[in-house]
Coordinates of C-alpha atoms and ligand atoms in Angstrom, one line a residue:
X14 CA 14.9 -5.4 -23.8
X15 CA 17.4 -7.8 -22.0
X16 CA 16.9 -10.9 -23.0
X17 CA 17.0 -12.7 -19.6
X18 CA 14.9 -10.4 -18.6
X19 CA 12.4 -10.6 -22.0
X20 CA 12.1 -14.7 -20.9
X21 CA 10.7 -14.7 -17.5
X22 CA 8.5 -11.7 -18.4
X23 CA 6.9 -13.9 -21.1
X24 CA 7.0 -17.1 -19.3
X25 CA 5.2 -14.9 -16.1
X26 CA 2.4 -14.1 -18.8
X27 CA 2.0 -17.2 -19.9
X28 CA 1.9 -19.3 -17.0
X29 CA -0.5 -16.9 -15.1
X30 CA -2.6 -15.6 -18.0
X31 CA -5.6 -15.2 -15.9
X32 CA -4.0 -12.7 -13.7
X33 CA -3.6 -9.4 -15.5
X34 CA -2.7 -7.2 -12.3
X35 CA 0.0 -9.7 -11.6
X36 CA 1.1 -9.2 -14.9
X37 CA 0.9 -5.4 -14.7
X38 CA 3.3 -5.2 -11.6
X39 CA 5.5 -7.7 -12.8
X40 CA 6.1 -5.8 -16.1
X41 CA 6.7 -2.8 -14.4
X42 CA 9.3 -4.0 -12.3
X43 CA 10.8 -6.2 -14.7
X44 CA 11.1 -3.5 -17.2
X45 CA 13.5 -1.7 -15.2
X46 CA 15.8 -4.2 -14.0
X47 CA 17.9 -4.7 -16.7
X48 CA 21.2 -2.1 -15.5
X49 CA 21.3 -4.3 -12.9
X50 CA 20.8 -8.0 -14.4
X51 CA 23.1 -6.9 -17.0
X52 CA 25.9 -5.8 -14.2
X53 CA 25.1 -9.1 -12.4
X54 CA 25.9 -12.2 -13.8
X55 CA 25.2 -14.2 -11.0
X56 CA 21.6 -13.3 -10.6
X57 CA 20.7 -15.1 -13.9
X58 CA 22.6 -17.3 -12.8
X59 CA 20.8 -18.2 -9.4
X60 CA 17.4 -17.5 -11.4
X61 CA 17.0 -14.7 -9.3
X62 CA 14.1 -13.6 -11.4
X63 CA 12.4 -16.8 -12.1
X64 CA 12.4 -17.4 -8.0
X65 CA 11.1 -13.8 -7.8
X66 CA 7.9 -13.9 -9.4
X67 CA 7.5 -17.3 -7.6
X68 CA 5.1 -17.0 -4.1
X69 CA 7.0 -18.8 -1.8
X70 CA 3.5 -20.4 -1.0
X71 CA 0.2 -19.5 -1.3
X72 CA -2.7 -20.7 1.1
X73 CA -6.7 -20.7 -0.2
X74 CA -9.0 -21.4 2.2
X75 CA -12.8 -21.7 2.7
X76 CA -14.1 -18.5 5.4
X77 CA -17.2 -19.7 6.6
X78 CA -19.2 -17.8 8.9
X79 CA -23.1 -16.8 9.8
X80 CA -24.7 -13.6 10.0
X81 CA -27.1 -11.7 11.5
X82 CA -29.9 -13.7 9.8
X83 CA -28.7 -16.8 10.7
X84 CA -27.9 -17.6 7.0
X85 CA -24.5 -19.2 6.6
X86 CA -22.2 -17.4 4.1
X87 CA -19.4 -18.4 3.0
X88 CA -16.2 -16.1 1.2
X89 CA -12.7 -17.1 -0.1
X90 CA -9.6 -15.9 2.4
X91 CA -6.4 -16.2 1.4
X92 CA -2.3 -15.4 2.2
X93 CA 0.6 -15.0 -0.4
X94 CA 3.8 -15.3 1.4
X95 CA 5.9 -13.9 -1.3
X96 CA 9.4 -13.5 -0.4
X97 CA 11.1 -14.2 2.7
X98 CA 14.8 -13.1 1.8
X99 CA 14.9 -10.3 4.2
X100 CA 12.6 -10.8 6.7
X101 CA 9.3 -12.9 7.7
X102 CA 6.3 -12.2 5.5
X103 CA 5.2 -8.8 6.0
X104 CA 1.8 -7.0 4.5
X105 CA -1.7 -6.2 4.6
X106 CA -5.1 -8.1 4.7
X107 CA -7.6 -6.5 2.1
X108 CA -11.3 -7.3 2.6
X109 CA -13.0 -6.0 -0.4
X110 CA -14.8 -7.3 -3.1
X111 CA -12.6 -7.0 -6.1
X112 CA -10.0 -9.3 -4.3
X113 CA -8.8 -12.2 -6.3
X114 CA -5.4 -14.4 -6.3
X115 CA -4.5 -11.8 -8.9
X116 CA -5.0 -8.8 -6.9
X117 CA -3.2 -10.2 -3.7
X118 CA -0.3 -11.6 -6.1
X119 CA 0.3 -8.6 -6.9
X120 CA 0.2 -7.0 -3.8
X121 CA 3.1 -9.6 -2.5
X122 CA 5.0 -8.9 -5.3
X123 CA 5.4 -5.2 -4.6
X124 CA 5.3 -5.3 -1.0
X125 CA 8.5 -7.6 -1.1
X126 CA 10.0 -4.3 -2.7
X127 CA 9.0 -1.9 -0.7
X128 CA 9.4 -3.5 2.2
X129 CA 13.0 -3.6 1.3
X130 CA 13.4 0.3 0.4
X131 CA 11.8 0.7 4.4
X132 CA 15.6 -0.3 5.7
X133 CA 13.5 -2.6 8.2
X134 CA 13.9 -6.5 8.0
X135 CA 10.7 -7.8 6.7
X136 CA 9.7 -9.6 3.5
X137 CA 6.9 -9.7 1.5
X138 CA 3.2 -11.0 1.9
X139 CA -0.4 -10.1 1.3
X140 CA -3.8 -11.9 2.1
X141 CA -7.3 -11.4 2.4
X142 CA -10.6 -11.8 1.3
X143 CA -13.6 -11.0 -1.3
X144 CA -15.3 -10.2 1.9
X145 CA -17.2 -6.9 1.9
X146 CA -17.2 -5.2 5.5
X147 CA -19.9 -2.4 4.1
X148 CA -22.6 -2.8 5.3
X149 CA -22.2 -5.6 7.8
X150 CA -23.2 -5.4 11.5
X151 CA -20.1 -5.0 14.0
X152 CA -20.9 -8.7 15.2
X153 CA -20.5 -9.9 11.7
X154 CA -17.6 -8.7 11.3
X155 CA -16.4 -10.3 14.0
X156 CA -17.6 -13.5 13.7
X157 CA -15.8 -13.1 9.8
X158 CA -12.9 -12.0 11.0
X159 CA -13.0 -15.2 13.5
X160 CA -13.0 -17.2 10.9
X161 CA -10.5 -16.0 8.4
X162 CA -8.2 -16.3 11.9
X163 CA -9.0 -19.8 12.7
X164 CA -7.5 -20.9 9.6
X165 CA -5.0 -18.3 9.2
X166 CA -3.5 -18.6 12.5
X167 CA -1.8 -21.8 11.2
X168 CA 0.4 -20.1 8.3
X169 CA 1.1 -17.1 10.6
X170 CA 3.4 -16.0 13.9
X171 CA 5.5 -13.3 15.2
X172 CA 8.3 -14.9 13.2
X173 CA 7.2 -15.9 10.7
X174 CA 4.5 -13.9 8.8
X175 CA 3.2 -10.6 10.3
X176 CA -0.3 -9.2 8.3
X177 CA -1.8 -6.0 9.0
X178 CA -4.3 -4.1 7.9
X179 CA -5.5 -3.1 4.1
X180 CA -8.9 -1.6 2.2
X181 CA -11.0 -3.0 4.6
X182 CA -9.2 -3.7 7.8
X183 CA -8.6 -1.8 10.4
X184 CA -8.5 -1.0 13.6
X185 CA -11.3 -3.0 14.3
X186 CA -11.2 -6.1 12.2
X187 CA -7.3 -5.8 13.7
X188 CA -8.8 -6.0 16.7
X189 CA -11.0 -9.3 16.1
X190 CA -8.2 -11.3 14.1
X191 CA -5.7 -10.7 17.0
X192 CA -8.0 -11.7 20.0
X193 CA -8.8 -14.8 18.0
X194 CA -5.1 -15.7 17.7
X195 CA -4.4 -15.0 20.7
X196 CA -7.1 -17.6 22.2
X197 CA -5.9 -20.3 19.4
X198 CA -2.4 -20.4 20.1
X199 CA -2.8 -19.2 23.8
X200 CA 0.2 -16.4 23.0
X201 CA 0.2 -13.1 23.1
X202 CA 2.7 -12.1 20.7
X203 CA 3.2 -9.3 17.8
X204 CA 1.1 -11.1 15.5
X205 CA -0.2 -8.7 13.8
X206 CA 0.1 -5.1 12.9
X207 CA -1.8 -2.0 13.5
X208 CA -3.2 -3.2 17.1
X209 CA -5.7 -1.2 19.2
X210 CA -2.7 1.0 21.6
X211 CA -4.2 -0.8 24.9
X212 CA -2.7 -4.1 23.0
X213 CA 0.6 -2.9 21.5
X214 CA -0.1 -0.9 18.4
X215 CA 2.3 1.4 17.9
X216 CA 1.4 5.6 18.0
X217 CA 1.3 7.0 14.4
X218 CA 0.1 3.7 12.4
X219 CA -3.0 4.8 11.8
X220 CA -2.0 8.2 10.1
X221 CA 1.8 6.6 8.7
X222 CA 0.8 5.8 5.2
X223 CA -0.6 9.0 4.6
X224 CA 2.1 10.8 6.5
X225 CA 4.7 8.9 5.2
X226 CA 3.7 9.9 1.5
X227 CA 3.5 13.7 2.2
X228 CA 7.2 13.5 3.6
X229 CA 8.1 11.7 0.2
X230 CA 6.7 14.5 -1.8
X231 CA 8.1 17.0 0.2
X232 CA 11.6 15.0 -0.1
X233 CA 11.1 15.3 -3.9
X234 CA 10.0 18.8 -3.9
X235 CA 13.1 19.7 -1.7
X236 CA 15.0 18.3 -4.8
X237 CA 13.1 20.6 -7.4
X238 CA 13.7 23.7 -4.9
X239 CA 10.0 24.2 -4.5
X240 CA 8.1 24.0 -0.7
X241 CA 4.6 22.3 -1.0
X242 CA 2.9 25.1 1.7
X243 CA 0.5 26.9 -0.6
X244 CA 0.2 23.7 -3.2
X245 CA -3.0 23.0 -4.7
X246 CA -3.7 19.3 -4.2
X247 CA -6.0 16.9 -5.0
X248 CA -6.5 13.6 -3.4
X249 CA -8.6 10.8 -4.2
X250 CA -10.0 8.4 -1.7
X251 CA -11.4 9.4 1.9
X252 CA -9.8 6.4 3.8
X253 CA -7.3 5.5 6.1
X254 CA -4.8 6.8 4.3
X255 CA -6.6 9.6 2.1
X256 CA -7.1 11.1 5.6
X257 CA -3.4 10.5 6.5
X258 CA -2.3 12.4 4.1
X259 CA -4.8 15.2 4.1
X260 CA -3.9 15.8 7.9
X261 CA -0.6 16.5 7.0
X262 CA -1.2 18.4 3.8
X263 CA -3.2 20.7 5.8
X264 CA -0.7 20.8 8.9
X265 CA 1.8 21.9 6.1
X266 CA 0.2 24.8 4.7
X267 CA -1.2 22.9 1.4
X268 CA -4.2 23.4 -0.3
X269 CA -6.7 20.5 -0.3
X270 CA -9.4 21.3 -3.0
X271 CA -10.3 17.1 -3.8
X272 CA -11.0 14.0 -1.7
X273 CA -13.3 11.3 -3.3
X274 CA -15.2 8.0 -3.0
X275 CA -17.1 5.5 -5.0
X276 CA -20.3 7.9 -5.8
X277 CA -17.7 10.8 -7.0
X278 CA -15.6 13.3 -5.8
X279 CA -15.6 16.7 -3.7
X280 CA -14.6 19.8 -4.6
X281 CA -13.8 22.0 -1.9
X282 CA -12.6 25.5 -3.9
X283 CA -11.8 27.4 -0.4
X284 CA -9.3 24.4 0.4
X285 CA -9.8 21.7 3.2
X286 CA -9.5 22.8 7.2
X287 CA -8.7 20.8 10.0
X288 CA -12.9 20.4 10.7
X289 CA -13.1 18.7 7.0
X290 CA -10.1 15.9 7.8
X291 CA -11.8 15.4 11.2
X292 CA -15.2 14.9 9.1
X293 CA -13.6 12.2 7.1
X294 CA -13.3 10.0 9.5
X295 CA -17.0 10.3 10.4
X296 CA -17.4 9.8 6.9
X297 CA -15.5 6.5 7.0
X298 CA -17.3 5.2 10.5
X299 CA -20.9 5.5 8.4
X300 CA -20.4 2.3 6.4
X301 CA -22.4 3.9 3.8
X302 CA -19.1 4.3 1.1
X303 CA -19.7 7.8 0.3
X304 CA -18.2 11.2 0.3
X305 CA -21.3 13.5 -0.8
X306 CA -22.3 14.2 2.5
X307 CA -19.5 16.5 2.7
X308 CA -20.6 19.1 -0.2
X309 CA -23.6 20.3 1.9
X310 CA -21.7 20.0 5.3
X311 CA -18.6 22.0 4.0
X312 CA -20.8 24.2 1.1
X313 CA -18.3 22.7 -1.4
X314 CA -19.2 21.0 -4.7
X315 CA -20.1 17.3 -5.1
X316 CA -19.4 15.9 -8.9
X317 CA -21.4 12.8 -9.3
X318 CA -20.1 9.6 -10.4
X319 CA -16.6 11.4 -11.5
X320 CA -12.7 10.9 -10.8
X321 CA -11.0 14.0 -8.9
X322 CA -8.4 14.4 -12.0
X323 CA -10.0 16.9 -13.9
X324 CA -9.8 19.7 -11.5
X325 CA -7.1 22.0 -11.5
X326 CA -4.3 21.2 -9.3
X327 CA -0.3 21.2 -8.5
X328 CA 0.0 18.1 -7.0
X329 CA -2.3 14.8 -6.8
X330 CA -2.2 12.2 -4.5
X331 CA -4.2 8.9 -5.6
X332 CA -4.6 7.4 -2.2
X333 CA -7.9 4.9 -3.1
X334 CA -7.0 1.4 -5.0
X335 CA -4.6 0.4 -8.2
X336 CA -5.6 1.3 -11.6
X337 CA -8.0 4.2 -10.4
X338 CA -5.7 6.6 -12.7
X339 CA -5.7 6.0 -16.3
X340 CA -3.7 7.6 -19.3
X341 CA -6.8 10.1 -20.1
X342 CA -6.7 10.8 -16.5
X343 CA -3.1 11.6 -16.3
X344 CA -3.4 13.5 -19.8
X345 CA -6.0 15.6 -18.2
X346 CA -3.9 16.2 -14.9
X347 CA -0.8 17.6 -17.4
X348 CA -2.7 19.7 -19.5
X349 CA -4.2 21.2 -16.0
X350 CA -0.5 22.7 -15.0
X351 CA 0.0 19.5 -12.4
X352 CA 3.1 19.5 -11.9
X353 CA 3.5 16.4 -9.9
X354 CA 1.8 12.5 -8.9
X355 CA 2.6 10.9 -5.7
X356 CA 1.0 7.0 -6.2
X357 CA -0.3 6.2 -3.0
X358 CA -2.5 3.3 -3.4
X359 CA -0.8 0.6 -4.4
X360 CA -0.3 0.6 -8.4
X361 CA -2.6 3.5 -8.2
X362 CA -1.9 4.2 -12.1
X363 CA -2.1 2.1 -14.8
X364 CA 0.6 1.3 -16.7
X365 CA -0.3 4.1 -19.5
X366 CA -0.3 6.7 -16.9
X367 CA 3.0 5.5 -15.3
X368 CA 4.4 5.8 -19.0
X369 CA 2.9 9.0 -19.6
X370 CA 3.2 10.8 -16.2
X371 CA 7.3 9.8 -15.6
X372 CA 9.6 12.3 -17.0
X373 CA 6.7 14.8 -17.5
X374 CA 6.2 15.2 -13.9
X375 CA 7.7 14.4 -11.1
X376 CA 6.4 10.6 -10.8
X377 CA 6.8 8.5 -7.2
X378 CA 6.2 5.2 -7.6
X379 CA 3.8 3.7 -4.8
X380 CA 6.3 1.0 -3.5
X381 CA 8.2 4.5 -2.3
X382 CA 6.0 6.9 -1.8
X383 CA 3.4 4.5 0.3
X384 CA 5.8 2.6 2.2
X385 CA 5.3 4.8 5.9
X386 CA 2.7 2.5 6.2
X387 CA 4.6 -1.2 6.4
X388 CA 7.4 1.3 7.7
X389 CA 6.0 2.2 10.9
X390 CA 4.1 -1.4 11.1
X391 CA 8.2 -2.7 11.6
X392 CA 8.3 -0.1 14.4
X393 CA 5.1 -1.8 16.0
X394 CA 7.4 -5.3 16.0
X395 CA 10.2 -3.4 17.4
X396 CA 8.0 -2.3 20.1
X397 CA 6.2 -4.9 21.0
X398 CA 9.7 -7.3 20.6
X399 CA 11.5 -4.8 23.1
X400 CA 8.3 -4.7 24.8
X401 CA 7.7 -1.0 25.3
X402 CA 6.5 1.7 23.5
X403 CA 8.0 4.6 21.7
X404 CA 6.3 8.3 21.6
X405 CA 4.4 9.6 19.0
X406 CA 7.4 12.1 18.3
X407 CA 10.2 9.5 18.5
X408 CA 7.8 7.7 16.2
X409 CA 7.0 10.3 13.5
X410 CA 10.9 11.2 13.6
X411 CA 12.0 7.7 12.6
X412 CA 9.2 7.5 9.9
X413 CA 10.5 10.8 8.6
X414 CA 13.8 9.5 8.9
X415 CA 13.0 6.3 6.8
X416 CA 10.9 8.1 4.3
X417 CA 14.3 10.3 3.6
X418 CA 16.1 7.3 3.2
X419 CA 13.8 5.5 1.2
X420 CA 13.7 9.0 -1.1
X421 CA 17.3 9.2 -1.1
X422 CA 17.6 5.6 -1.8
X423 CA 15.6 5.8 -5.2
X424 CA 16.8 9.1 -6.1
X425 CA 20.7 8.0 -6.3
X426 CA 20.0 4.7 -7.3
X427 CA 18.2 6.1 -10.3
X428 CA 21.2 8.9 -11.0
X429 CA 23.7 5.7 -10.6
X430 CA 22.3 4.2 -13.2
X431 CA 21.9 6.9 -15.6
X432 CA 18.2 7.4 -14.8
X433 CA 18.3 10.9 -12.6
X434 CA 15.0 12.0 -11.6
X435 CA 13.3 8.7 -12.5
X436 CA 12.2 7.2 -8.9
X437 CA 9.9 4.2 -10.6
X438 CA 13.6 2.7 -12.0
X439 CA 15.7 4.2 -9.2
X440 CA 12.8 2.5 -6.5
X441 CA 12.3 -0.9 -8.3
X442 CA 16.3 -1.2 -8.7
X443 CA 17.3 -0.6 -5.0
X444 CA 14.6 -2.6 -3.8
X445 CA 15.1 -5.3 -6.1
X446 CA 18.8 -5.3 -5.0
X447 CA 18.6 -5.9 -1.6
X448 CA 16.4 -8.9 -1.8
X449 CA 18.4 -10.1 -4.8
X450 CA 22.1 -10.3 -3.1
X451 CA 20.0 -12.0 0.0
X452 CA 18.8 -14.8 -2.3
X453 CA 22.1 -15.5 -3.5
X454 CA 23.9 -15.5 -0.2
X455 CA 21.1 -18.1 1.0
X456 CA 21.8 -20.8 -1.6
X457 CA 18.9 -22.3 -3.6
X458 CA 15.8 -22.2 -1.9
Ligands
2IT17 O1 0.2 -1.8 1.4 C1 0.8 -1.8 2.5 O2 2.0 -1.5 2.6 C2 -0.1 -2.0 3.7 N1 -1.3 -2.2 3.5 C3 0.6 -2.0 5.0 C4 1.1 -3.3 5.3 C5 1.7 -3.5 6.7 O3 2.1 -4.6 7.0 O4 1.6 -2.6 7.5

């Protein structure tokens, strides 16, 4: 390995030891970079790197709040503003149990990248909370998402740091966080993200992650000479943007035989229809965090307590949360005839499977494949900074359009460097790029 590159990887281990999926998507990227570093004396020079795996600043805060009992709870809410090279901090808000500084650290990190490969001007931030919205009453919610606002509204603006939604937030919590800004700072302004459409959300946000990703496959497949109508797939997840997707596998002509939650997965042999997407979402509006209801509904199998990889498939799609794809998992998904991954969730695979999976198949990296989502959240600024709104079609046509780019993008940048094929290097090297020659043109800071 580079040696520049060797030192800041091992000084990023030691100095956050306790954050092993920080670590994970630092190595990653790290790993790649070194075509680049070598080619460019002057990042090295400017300690690109070292400044990189830096947070520009990270706020903690205390989230009080009472619910329905009158009990007073209290949860932990915080925002990384990563990078700001390109563009004011831009990300999601998670609200799920497993979120530490770790989690959300990593989550900057990538999104700085991405957010770069979208061709829009926005940098890189995540936030949230160990806050878990299943479950919880409509008015606690609210009175939560109140007070994550009350304290966040102070690190945030139109201008400055723009959050959306993540696992967890949505349309509703959305909803909440921006009425309570709006009566703190007495502004109405594009705050936030994936807004309700009577208050500036843009059309297509809700479906552009899962969108977005399908268009990146079918980019890829376009490059193997293959057409993904008739494509067995399998999906995990039955979110926001396992639903996405599955809309527009199913518009296409694919074959949707898995979605899955936390209790297990479905196996729908037939393939899923339109009636089956719609049920998802009826799925999601439960609050009850399960999928099984579908089996009986649909008379398609339900596999208890089991990860949708083992069924046979062309294409898989993991669309729930990082790491939910391991090396035995991706083993399993070769030895099945799958013949390609697209990493939807964010670090969706672990590092094993990355290894594994890239050259074998055709690979996309999350930061790529998943970046509709942020993508279409910069047409929402757009919108709401021209203040007007944009068609669903003129909409879907520029997140096609970026989602070519962004697929291009990768692609070349891989070949460039000697790499053709391999979008996790040809992704983490033009996104890394961008931001890089912006941090050097700014001076030390
Ligand atoms: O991971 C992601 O890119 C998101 N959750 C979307 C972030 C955004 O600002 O729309």
């Amino acid at each position: 390995m580079n040696k520049y590159i060797e030192k800041v990887l091992a000084d990023v281990k030691a100095k956050n030891a306790n954050e092993p999926e920080f670590i994970q998507a630092v190595e990653e990227v790290l790993t790649t970079l070194a075509p680049v570093i070598e080619a460019n004396p002057q990042y090295e020079k400017a300690a690109i790197l070292e400044r990189m795996v830096e947070p520009e600043r990270t706020v903690m805060f205390r989230v009080p709040w009472v619910d329905d009992n009158g009990v007073v709870q209290v949860n932990r809410g915080y925002r990384v503003q990563f990078n700001s090279a390109i563009g004011p901090y831009k990300g999601g808000l998670r609200f799920h149990p497993t979120v530490t500084l770790s989690v959300l650290k990593f989550l900057g990190f990538e999104q700085t990248f991405k957010n770069s490969l979208t061709t829009l001007p926005m940098g890189g931030g995540k936030g949230g909370s160990d806050f878990n919205p299943r479950g919880k009453s409509d008015g606690e919610v609210m009175r939560f998402c109140q007070s994550f606002m009350t304290e966040l509204s102070r690190h945030i603006g139109a201008d400055t740091d723009v959050p959306a939604g993540d696992i967890g937030v949505g349309g509703r919590e959305v909803g909440y966080l921006f009425g309570q800004y709006k009566r703190l700072r007495n502004e109405f302004v594009g705050v936030l993200t994936g807004k309700g459409r009577p208050f500036g959300g843009s059309l297509v946000r809700p479906e552009a992650t899962g969108y977005g990703t399908v268009y990146f496959a079918q980019y890829m497949l376009e490059k193997l000479g293959q057409d993904i109508k008739g494509k067995t797939v399998a999906l995990s997840g039955f979110g926001n943007v396992a639903w996405g997707a599955a809309q527009k596998l199913v518009q296409l002509g694919a074959k949707v035989v898995a979605i899955s939650g936390p209790d297990g997965y479905i196996y729908d042999e037939k393939g899923m229809t339109q009636e089956g997407v719609d049920y998802m979402l009826e799925l999601r509006a439960s609050n009850n965090d399960v999928v099984e209801p579908y089996a009986a509904k649909f008379g398609a199998k339900f596999v208890k307590g089991r990860k949708p990889w083992e069924v046979k498939c062309d294409i898989a799609f993991p669309c729930a949360i990082q790491n939910e794809l391991n090396g035995d998992d991706a083993k399993m998904l070769v030895e099945n005839g799958c013949m390609m991954v697209v990493e939807t969730s964010n670090m969706g695979c672990t590092a094993d499977a990355v290894n594994y999976l890239n050259g074998r198949v055709a690979f996309a990296p999350g930061k790529a494949a998943n970046a509709g989502g942020v993508a279409v959240s910069g047409l929402e600024m757009s919108q709401n900074s021209m203040r007007l709104s944009w068609s669903a079609e003129e909409v879907d046509a520029k997140l096609k359009d970026i989602m070519k780019s962004i697929h291009d993008n990768a692609y070349d940048t891989a070949e460039k460097y000697g790499m053709k094929g391999n979008y996790v290097a040809g992704a983490n090297l033009a996104g890394f790029i961008k931001v890089a020659d912006a941090m050097v043109a700014q001076g030390v800071c």
